[in-house]
CSV table of C-alpha atoms in Angstrom, one decimal:
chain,number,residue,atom,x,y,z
C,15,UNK,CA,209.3,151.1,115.4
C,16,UNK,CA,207.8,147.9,116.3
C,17,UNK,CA,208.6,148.3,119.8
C,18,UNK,CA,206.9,151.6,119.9
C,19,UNK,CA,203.8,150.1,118.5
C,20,UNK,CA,203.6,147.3,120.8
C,21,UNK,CA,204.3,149.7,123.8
C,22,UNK,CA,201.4,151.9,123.0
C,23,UNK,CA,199.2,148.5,122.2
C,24,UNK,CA,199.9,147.7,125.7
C,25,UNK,CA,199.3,150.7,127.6
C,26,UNK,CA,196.0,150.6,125.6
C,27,UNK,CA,195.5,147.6,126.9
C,28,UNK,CA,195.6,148.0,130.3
C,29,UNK,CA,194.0,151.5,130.2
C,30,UNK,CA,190.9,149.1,128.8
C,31,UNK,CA,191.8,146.6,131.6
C,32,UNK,CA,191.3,149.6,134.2
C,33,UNK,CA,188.6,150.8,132.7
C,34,UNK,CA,187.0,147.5,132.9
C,35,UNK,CA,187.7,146.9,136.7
C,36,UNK,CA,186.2,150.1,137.4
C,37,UNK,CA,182.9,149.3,135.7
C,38,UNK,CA,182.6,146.1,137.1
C,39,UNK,CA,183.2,147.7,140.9
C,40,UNK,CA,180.5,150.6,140.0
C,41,UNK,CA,178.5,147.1,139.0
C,42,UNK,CA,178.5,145.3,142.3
C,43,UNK,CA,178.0,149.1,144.6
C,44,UNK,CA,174.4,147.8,145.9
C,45,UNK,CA,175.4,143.9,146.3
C,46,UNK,CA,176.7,142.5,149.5
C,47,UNK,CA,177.2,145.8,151.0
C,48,UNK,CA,176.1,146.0,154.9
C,49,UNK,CA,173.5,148.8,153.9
C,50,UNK,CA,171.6,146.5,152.5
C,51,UNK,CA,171.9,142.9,154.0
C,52,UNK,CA,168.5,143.5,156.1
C,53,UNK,CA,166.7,144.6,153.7
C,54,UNK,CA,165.2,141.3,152.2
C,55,UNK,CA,164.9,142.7,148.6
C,56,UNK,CA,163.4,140.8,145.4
C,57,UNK,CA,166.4,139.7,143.1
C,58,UNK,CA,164.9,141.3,140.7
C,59,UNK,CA,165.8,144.7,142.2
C,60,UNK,CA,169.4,143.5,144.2
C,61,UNK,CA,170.2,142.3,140.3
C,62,UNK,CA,169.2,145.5,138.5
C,63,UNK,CA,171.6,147.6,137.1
C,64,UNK,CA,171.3,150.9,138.3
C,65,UNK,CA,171.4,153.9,135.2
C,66,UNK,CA,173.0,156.9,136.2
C,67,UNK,CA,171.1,158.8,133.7
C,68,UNK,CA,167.8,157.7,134.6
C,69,UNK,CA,168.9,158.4,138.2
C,70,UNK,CA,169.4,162.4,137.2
C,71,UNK,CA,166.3,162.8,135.0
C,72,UNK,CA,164.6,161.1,138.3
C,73,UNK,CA,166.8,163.8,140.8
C,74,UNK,CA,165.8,166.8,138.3
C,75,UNK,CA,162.1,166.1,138.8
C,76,UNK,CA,162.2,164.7,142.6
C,77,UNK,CA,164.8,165.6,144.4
C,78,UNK,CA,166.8,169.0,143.7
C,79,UNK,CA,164.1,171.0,145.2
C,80,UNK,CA,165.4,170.3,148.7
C,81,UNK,CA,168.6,168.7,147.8
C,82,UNK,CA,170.3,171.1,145.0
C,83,UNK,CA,172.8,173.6,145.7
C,84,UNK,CA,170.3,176.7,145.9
C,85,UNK,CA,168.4,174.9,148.7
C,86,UNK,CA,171.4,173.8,150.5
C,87,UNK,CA,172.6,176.8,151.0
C,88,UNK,CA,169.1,178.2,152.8
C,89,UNK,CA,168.3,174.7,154.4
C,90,UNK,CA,171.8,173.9,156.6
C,91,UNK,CA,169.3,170.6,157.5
C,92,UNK,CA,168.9,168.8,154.3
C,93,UNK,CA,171.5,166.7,153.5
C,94,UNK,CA,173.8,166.9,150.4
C,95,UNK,CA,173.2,164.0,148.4
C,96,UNK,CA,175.9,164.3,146.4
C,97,UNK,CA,179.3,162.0,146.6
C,98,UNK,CA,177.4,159.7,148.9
C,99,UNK,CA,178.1,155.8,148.9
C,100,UNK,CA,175.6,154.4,146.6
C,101,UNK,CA,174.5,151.9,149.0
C,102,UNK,CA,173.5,153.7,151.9
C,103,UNK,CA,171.1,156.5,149.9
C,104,UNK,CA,169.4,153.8,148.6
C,105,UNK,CA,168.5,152.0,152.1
C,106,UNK,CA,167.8,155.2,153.6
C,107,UNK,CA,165.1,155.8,151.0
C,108,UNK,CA,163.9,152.4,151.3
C,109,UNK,CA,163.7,152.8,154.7
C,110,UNK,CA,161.6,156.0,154.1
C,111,UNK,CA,159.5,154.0,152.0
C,112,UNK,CA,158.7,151.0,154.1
C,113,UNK,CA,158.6,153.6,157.3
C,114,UNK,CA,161.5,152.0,158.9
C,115,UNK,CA,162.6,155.9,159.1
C,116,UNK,CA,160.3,158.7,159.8
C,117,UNK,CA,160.0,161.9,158.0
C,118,UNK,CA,156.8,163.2,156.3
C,119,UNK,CA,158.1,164.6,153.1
C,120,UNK,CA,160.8,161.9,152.0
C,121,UNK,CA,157.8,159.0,152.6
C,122,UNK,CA,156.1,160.7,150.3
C,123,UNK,CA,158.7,161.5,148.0
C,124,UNK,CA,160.2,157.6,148.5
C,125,UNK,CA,156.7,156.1,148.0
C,126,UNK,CA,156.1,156.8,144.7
C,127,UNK,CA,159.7,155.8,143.9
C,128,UNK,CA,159.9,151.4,142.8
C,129,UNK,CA,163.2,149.9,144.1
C,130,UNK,CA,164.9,150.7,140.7
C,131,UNK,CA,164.1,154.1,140.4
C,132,UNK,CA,165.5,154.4,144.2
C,133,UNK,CA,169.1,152.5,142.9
C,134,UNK,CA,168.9,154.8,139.9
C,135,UNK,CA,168.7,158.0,142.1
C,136,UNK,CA,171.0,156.8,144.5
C,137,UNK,CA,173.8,155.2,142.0
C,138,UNK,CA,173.6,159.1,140.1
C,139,UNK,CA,174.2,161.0,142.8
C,140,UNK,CA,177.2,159.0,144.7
C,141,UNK,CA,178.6,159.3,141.2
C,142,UNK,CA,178.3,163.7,141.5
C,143,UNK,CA,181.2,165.4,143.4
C,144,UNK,CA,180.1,166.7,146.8
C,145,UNK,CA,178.5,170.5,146.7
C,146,UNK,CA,180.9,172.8,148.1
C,147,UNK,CA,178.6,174.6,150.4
C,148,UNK,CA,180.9,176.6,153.0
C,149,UNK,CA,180.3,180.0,151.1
């Protein structure tokens, strides 16, 4: 009986041990990442912690008009955000912001966006499955 206890203790234990890696990996997605070693960003933004839900109520009021599913399946050109390296979407609308890369909507859009916002949005969707858009 004791045996069975401590087995189960110990699998719960490294479940939690897992669970813990794979925070701390989500944690460091936007540090030391070739994306952004150019960018020359305050700490304050390279040491935020981006908030997946903040990034969704941010991609519901911003984004899903040319990047959700509906629009996707009209507009072959936009890009499906989702399942995309955290890293990377945020550069690219960084770059948008600073005019590094040229496109007249997403400057706008990137503009009124601060860095955090920009991590939030990017950390939600490379956290989203990729949109299955081949029907």
């Amino acid at each position: 009986m004791v045996n069975h206890y401590s087995k189960s203790l110990l699998a719960a234990s490294l479940s939690l041990m897992a669970l813990s890696t794979s925070v701390q990996a989500q944690d460091t997605s936007f540090k030391d990442t070739l994306a952004l070693q150019g960018l020359k960003l305050e700490s304050s933004a390279l040491n935020y912690q981006a908030d997946a839900s903040k990034g969704e109520t941010l991609a519901n009021q911003r984004c899903i008009a040319c990047h959700g599913d509906a629009m996707l399946g009209m507009m072959k050109t936009y890009p499906d955000l989702k399942g995309q390296k955290a890293a990377y979407l945020f550069k690219q609308l960084v770059d948008f912001k600073r005019g590094d890369r040229s496109d007249p909507l997403m400057q706008g859009q990137a503009s009124m966006l601060s860095e955090t916002q920009m991590k939030d949005i990017a950390y939600y969707y490379s956290t989203q499955t990729a949109s299955n858009l081949s029907k």
